[in-house]
Amino acid sequence: MSKIFVIFGATGKQGGALINFILQDEALSKEFNLRGITRKASKPEAVQLKERGVEVIEADMNDPPSLRPALEGAYAVFAMTNFWDKASAEAEVAQGKAIADVSLTAGVSLMIWSSLPNVTKMSNGELTTVEHFDSKAEVEDYIRSLNFPSSAFFLPGWFMQNFWDNFVPKPKMISEDTVLFPFAWPPDMRMPLIDIGDAGKYLAPALRDPAKYNGAQLVSATAFYSAQEIVDIWSGVSGKNVRLATGDEVEQFITHPLQRDVLRPGPLFLRYGYFGPNGDRDLDWTLAQLDPADKLTTWEEFLVRNGPWDFE
């Protein structure tokens, strides 16, 4: 009998990618019956999941009682939250803990949490305002304290898709052949890029062998790319000269105060790195766990797949 795998964010980037991966994997698609959680089962993305054989249930992380029927009978759970939905660390922690509590009561055997590093701890108290990292790390610590039979933690890098997020300004043509990339990142600053569509490939080891990966942090990215490599590769794919913005140039793109933290390099990225001082080691470990058949999308491949690039 197939096991029930409950996936939060089923109509979003992370949950949707995991569903796609499992449905396309011969063994995992037989092992698991997928149950996608959404706040609105009638929206088109949820209807499409139903048509693909996914059970879709409405539940709200802000309403713990609504989670009980959603998690009833579940063997495994993939849980994630969107900090920016409320832009509140307190709200995100409450949501994550609610999912964990109800999952434990429901007898879930495998708990997978989409997490991030604790920047306050990593920086020895120097950086205390990177709340969208710290809140996820706080929930991770809480899940560890609950002693699920098995738990694993997915730590994704910078989504390649982030460069087209509605919150992020679009690159701008400033001459016939030059495009201004609206990030004032130092050329040598390194970022771990992940095509979030590959999420299932990173999580597959924990699904295939929960005991082996119990407690593991799956630090996830195709590779670290320098800011200069990011624009150079984009230049090669687009045929345009894509260049990094200067600090003064990036100001023209900022329409919300929070954008400044993204478009300008913060001390987290400059001094500690996205995943912290052991980021290279931790990423190498995760990559060594993956099935060689699960090829990861490179930045160049992502750009080619999403082109052609007609900049405004």
Tab-separated table of C-alpha atoms in Angstrom, residues 29-224:
chain	number	residue	atom	x	y	z
A	29	SER	CA	5.587	7.515	-7.769
A	30	LYS	CA	4.646	3.971	-6.755
A	31	GLU	CA	5.812	4.371	-3.164
A	32	PHE	CA	3.884	7.570	-2.434
A	33	ASN	CA	0.351	8.868	-2.820
A	34	LEU	CA	0.726	12.632	-2.986
A	35	ARG	CA	-1.470	15.014	-1.033
A	36	GLY	CA	-1.007	18.667	-1.911
A	37	ILE	CA	-1.940	21.369	0.582
A	38	THR	CA	-3.297	24.698	-0.596
A	39	ARG	CA	-5.432	27.476	0.820
A	40	LYS	CA	-7.718	27.392	-2.226
A	41	ALA	CA	-8.402	24.077	-3.934
A	42	SER	CA	-10.386	25.718	-6.734
A	43	LYS	CA	-7.533	27.755	-8.196
A	44	PRO	CA	-6.255	26.562	-11.599
A	45	GLU	CA	-2.918	25.252	-10.322
A	46	ALA	CA	-4.678	23.085	-7.740
A	47	VAL	CA	-7.152	21.773	-10.303
A	48	GLN	CA	-4.240	20.792	-12.547
A	49	LEU	CA	-2.707	18.827	-9.676
A	50	LYS	CA	-5.965	16.931	-9.215
A	51	GLU	CA	-5.971	16.084	-12.910
A	52	ARG	CA	-2.501	14.571	-12.455
A	53	GLY	CA	-3.688	12.327	-9.643
A	54	VAL	CA	-2.644	14.432	-6.649
A	55	GLU	CA	-5.098	14.618	-3.764
A	56	VAL	CA	-5.652	18.297	-2.992
A	57	ILE	CA	-6.793	19.454	0.441
A	58	GLU	CA	-7.435	22.963	1.708
A	59	ALA	CA	-5.663	23.962	4.914
A	60	ASP	CA	-4.271	27.138	6.422
A	61	MET	CA	-1.024	27.221	8.390
A	62	ASN	CA	-2.455	30.109	10.411
A	63	ASP	CA	-5.312	27.856	11.539
A	64	PRO	CA	-3.788	24.759	13.237
A	65	PRO	CA	-7.110	22.849	13.514
A	66	SER	CA	-7.395	22.949	9.708
A	67	LEU	CA	-4.088	21.069	9.494
A	68	ARG	CA	-5.379	17.975	11.291
A	69	PRO	CA	-7.448	16.488	8.449
A	70	ALA	CA	-4.735	17.513	5.987
A	71	LEU	CA	-2.131	15.459	7.862
A	72	GLU	CA	-4.293	12.512	8.869
A	73	GLY	CA	-2.663	9.219	7.927
A	74	ALA	CA	0.467	10.873	6.521
A	75	TYR	CA	3.751	8.975	6.404
A	76	ALA	CA	5.873	11.909	5.215
A	77	VAL	CA	5.557	15.692	5.138
A	78	PHE	CA	7.380	18.347	3.163
A	79	ALA	CA	6.747	21.646	4.935
A	80	MET	CA	7.678	25.135	3.847
A	81	THR	CA	6.512	28.636	4.673
A	82	ASN	CA	6.707	31.979	2.910
A	83	PHE	CA	8.222	34.608	5.186
A	84	TRP	CA	7.235	37.372	2.767
A	85	ASP	CA	3.564	36.437	2.955
A	86	LYS	CA	3.369	38.357	6.236
A	87	ALA	CA	6.976	39.626	6.419
A	88	SER	CA	6.964	38.488	10.036
A	89	ALA	CA	9.406	36.117	11.711
A	90	GLU	CA	6.934	35.547	14.527
A	91	ALA	CA	4.218	34.503	12.074
A	92	GLU	CA	6.538	32.212	10.127
A	93	VAL	CA	7.786	30.477	13.276
A	94	ALA	CA	4.214	29.981	14.467
A	95	GLN	CA	3.244	28.463	11.117
A	96	GLY	CA	6.208	26.099	11.054
A	97	LYS	CA	5.716	24.963	14.634
A	98	ALA	CA	2.010	24.369	14.014
A	99	ILE	CA	2.783	22.074	11.088
A	100	ALA	CA	5.395	20.235	13.151
A	101	ASP	CA	3.103	19.789	16.155
A	102	VAL	CA	0.188	18.451	14.129
A	103	SER	CA	2.532	16.220	12.112
A	104	LEU	CA	3.926	14.676	15.286
A	105	THR	CA	0.440	14.064	16.668
A	106	ALA	CA	-0.573	12.494	13.343
A	107	GLY	CA	2.289	9.995	13.610
A	108	VAL	CA	4.352	11.270	10.690
A	109	SER	CA	7.507	9.186	10.198
A	110	LEU	CA	9.493	11.505	7.913
A	111	MET	CA	9.453	15.273	8.412
A	112	ILE	CA	11.211	17.420	5.801
A	113	TRP	CA	11.492	21.147	6.477
A	114	SER	CA	12.586	23.837	4.021
A	115	SER	CA	15.099	25.711	6.143
A	116	LEU	CA	17.943	28.236	5.997
A	117	PRO	CA	21.005	28.963	8.168
A	118	ASN	CA	20.700	30.793	11.477
A	119	VAL	CA	22.514	34.010	10.618
A	120	THR	CA	22.497	35.382	14.173
A	121	LYS	CA	24.381	32.297	15.406
A	122	MET	CA	26.569	32.040	12.317
A	123	SER	CA	27.754	35.637	12.759
A	124	ASN	CA	28.184	35.302	16.535
A	125	GLY	CA	25.498	37.902	17.105
A	126	GLU	CA	26.808	40.466	14.625
A	127	LEU	CA	23.885	40.103	12.196
A	128	THR	CA	20.538	39.923	13.943
A	129	THR	CA	18.117	41.278	11.340
A	130	VAL	CA	18.187	38.564	8.641
A	131	GLU	CA	14.856	37.389	9.943
A	132	HIS	CA	13.787	35.352	6.919
A	133	PHE	CA	16.788	33.063	7.514
A	134	ASP	CA	16.649	32.951	11.317
A	135	SER	CA	12.928	32.182	11.487
A	136	LYS	CA	13.303	29.084	9.327
A	137	ALA	CA	16.323	27.989	11.374
A	138	GLU	CA	14.305	28.393	14.572
A	139	VAL	CA	11.646	26.038	13.227
A	140	GLU	CA	14.374	23.571	12.229
A	141	ASP	CA	15.671	23.541	15.803
A	142	TYR	CA	12.134	22.984	17.052
A	143	ILE	CA	11.568	20.048	14.705
A	144	ARG	CA	14.827	18.474	15.873
A	145	SER	CA	13.598	18.719	19.463
A	146	LEU	CA	10.438	16.748	18.658
A	147	ASN	CA	12.283	13.534	17.806
A	148	PHE	CA	10.436	12.449	14.695
A	149	PRO	CA	11.477	8.930	13.589
A	150	SER	CA	13.291	10.713	10.760
A	151	SER	CA	13.721	14.332	9.735
A	152	ALA	CA	15.712	16.107	7.051
A	153	PHE	CA	16.273	19.747	6.191
A	154	PHE	CA	16.328	21.294	2.721
A	155	LEU	CA	18.442	24.469	2.538
A	156	PRO	CA	18.074	25.918	-0.967
A	157	GLY	CA	20.426	28.518	-2.358
A	158	TRP	CA	19.460	31.614	-4.314
A	159	PHE	CA	16.705	30.645	-6.760
A	160	MET	CA	17.640	31.298	-10.374
A	161	GLN	CA	13.971	32.247	-10.679
A	162	ASN	CA	14.540	35.083	-8.180
A	163	PHE	CA	16.000	37.240	-10.932
A	164	TRP	CA	12.471	37.388	-12.417
A	165	ASP	CA	10.543	37.678	-9.186
A	166	ASN	CA	8.024	40.528	-9.100
A	167	PHE	CA	9.949	41.987	-6.160
A	168	VAL	CA	13.174	42.210	-8.169
A	169	PRO	CA	13.639	44.913	-10.846
A	170	LYS	CA	14.168	43.750	-14.411
A	171	PRO	CA	17.467	44.237	-16.264
A	172	LYS	CA	17.481	47.434	-18.313
A	173	MET	CA	18.868	48.237	-21.763
A	174	ILE	CA	21.104	51.291	-21.407
A	175	SER	CA	22.504	51.263	-24.943
A	176	GLU	CA	22.059	49.318	-28.160
A	177	ASP	CA	24.087	46.364	-26.917
A	178	THR	CA	24.508	46.875	-23.149
A	179	VAL	CA	22.180	45.636	-20.417
A	180	LEU	CA	22.388	46.843	-16.823
A	181	PHE	CA	21.937	43.995	-14.340
A	182	PRO	CA	20.202	45.684	-11.364
A	183	PHE	CA	22.421	44.221	-8.659
A	184	ALA	CA	25.346	46.151	-7.180
A	185	TRP	CA	27.179	42.983	-6.241
A	186	PRO	CA	30.994	42.929	-6.189
A	187	PRO	CA	32.261	40.903	-9.179
A	188	ASP	CA	33.907	38.320	-6.917
A	189	MET	CA	30.938	37.854	-4.557
A	190	ARG	CA	29.795	34.231	-4.755
A	191	MET	CA	26.188	33.055	-4.680
A	192	PRO	CA	24.904	29.464	-4.679
A	193	LEU	CA	22.383	29.279	-7.526
A	194	ILE	CA	19.634	26.674	-7.685
A	195	ASP	CA	16.965	26.051	-10.266
A	196	ILE	CA	14.204	25.398	-7.751
A	197	GLY	CA	12.619	23.138	-10.333
A	198	ASP	CA	15.358	20.687	-9.305
A	199	ALA	CA	14.189	20.601	-5.662
A	200	GLY	CA	13.131	16.958	-5.807
A	201	LYS	CA	16.584	15.864	-6.934
A	202	TYR	CA	18.114	17.188	-3.722
A	203	LEU	CA	15.394	15.663	-1.549
A	204	ALA	CA	15.420	12.247	-3.208
A	205	PRO	CA	18.166	10.798	-0.934
A	206	ALA	CA	16.072	11.502	2.179
A	207	LEU	CA	13.006	9.981	0.528
A	208	ARG	CA	14.836	6.856	-0.584
A	209	ASP	CA	16.689	6.261	2.690
A	210	PRO	CA	15.159	8.254	5.584
A	211	ALA	CA	17.209	6.457	8.234
A	212	LYS	CA	20.533	7.270	6.567
A	213	TYR	CA	19.676	10.948	6.188
A	214	ASN	CA	17.951	11.421	9.529
A	215	GLY	CA	18.925	14.865	10.798
A	216	ALA	CA	20.768	15.785	7.607
A	217	GLN	CA	20.953	19.290	6.204
A	218	LEU	CA	20.741	19.102	2.422
A	219	VAL	CA	22.491	22.322	1.386
A	220	SER	CA	21.267	22.697	-2.180
A	221	ALA	CA	22.561	24.519	-5.259
A	222	THR	CA	23.971	23.611	-8.651
A	223	ALA	CA	27.171	25.489	-7.791
A	224	PHE	CA	28.565	28.723	-6.435
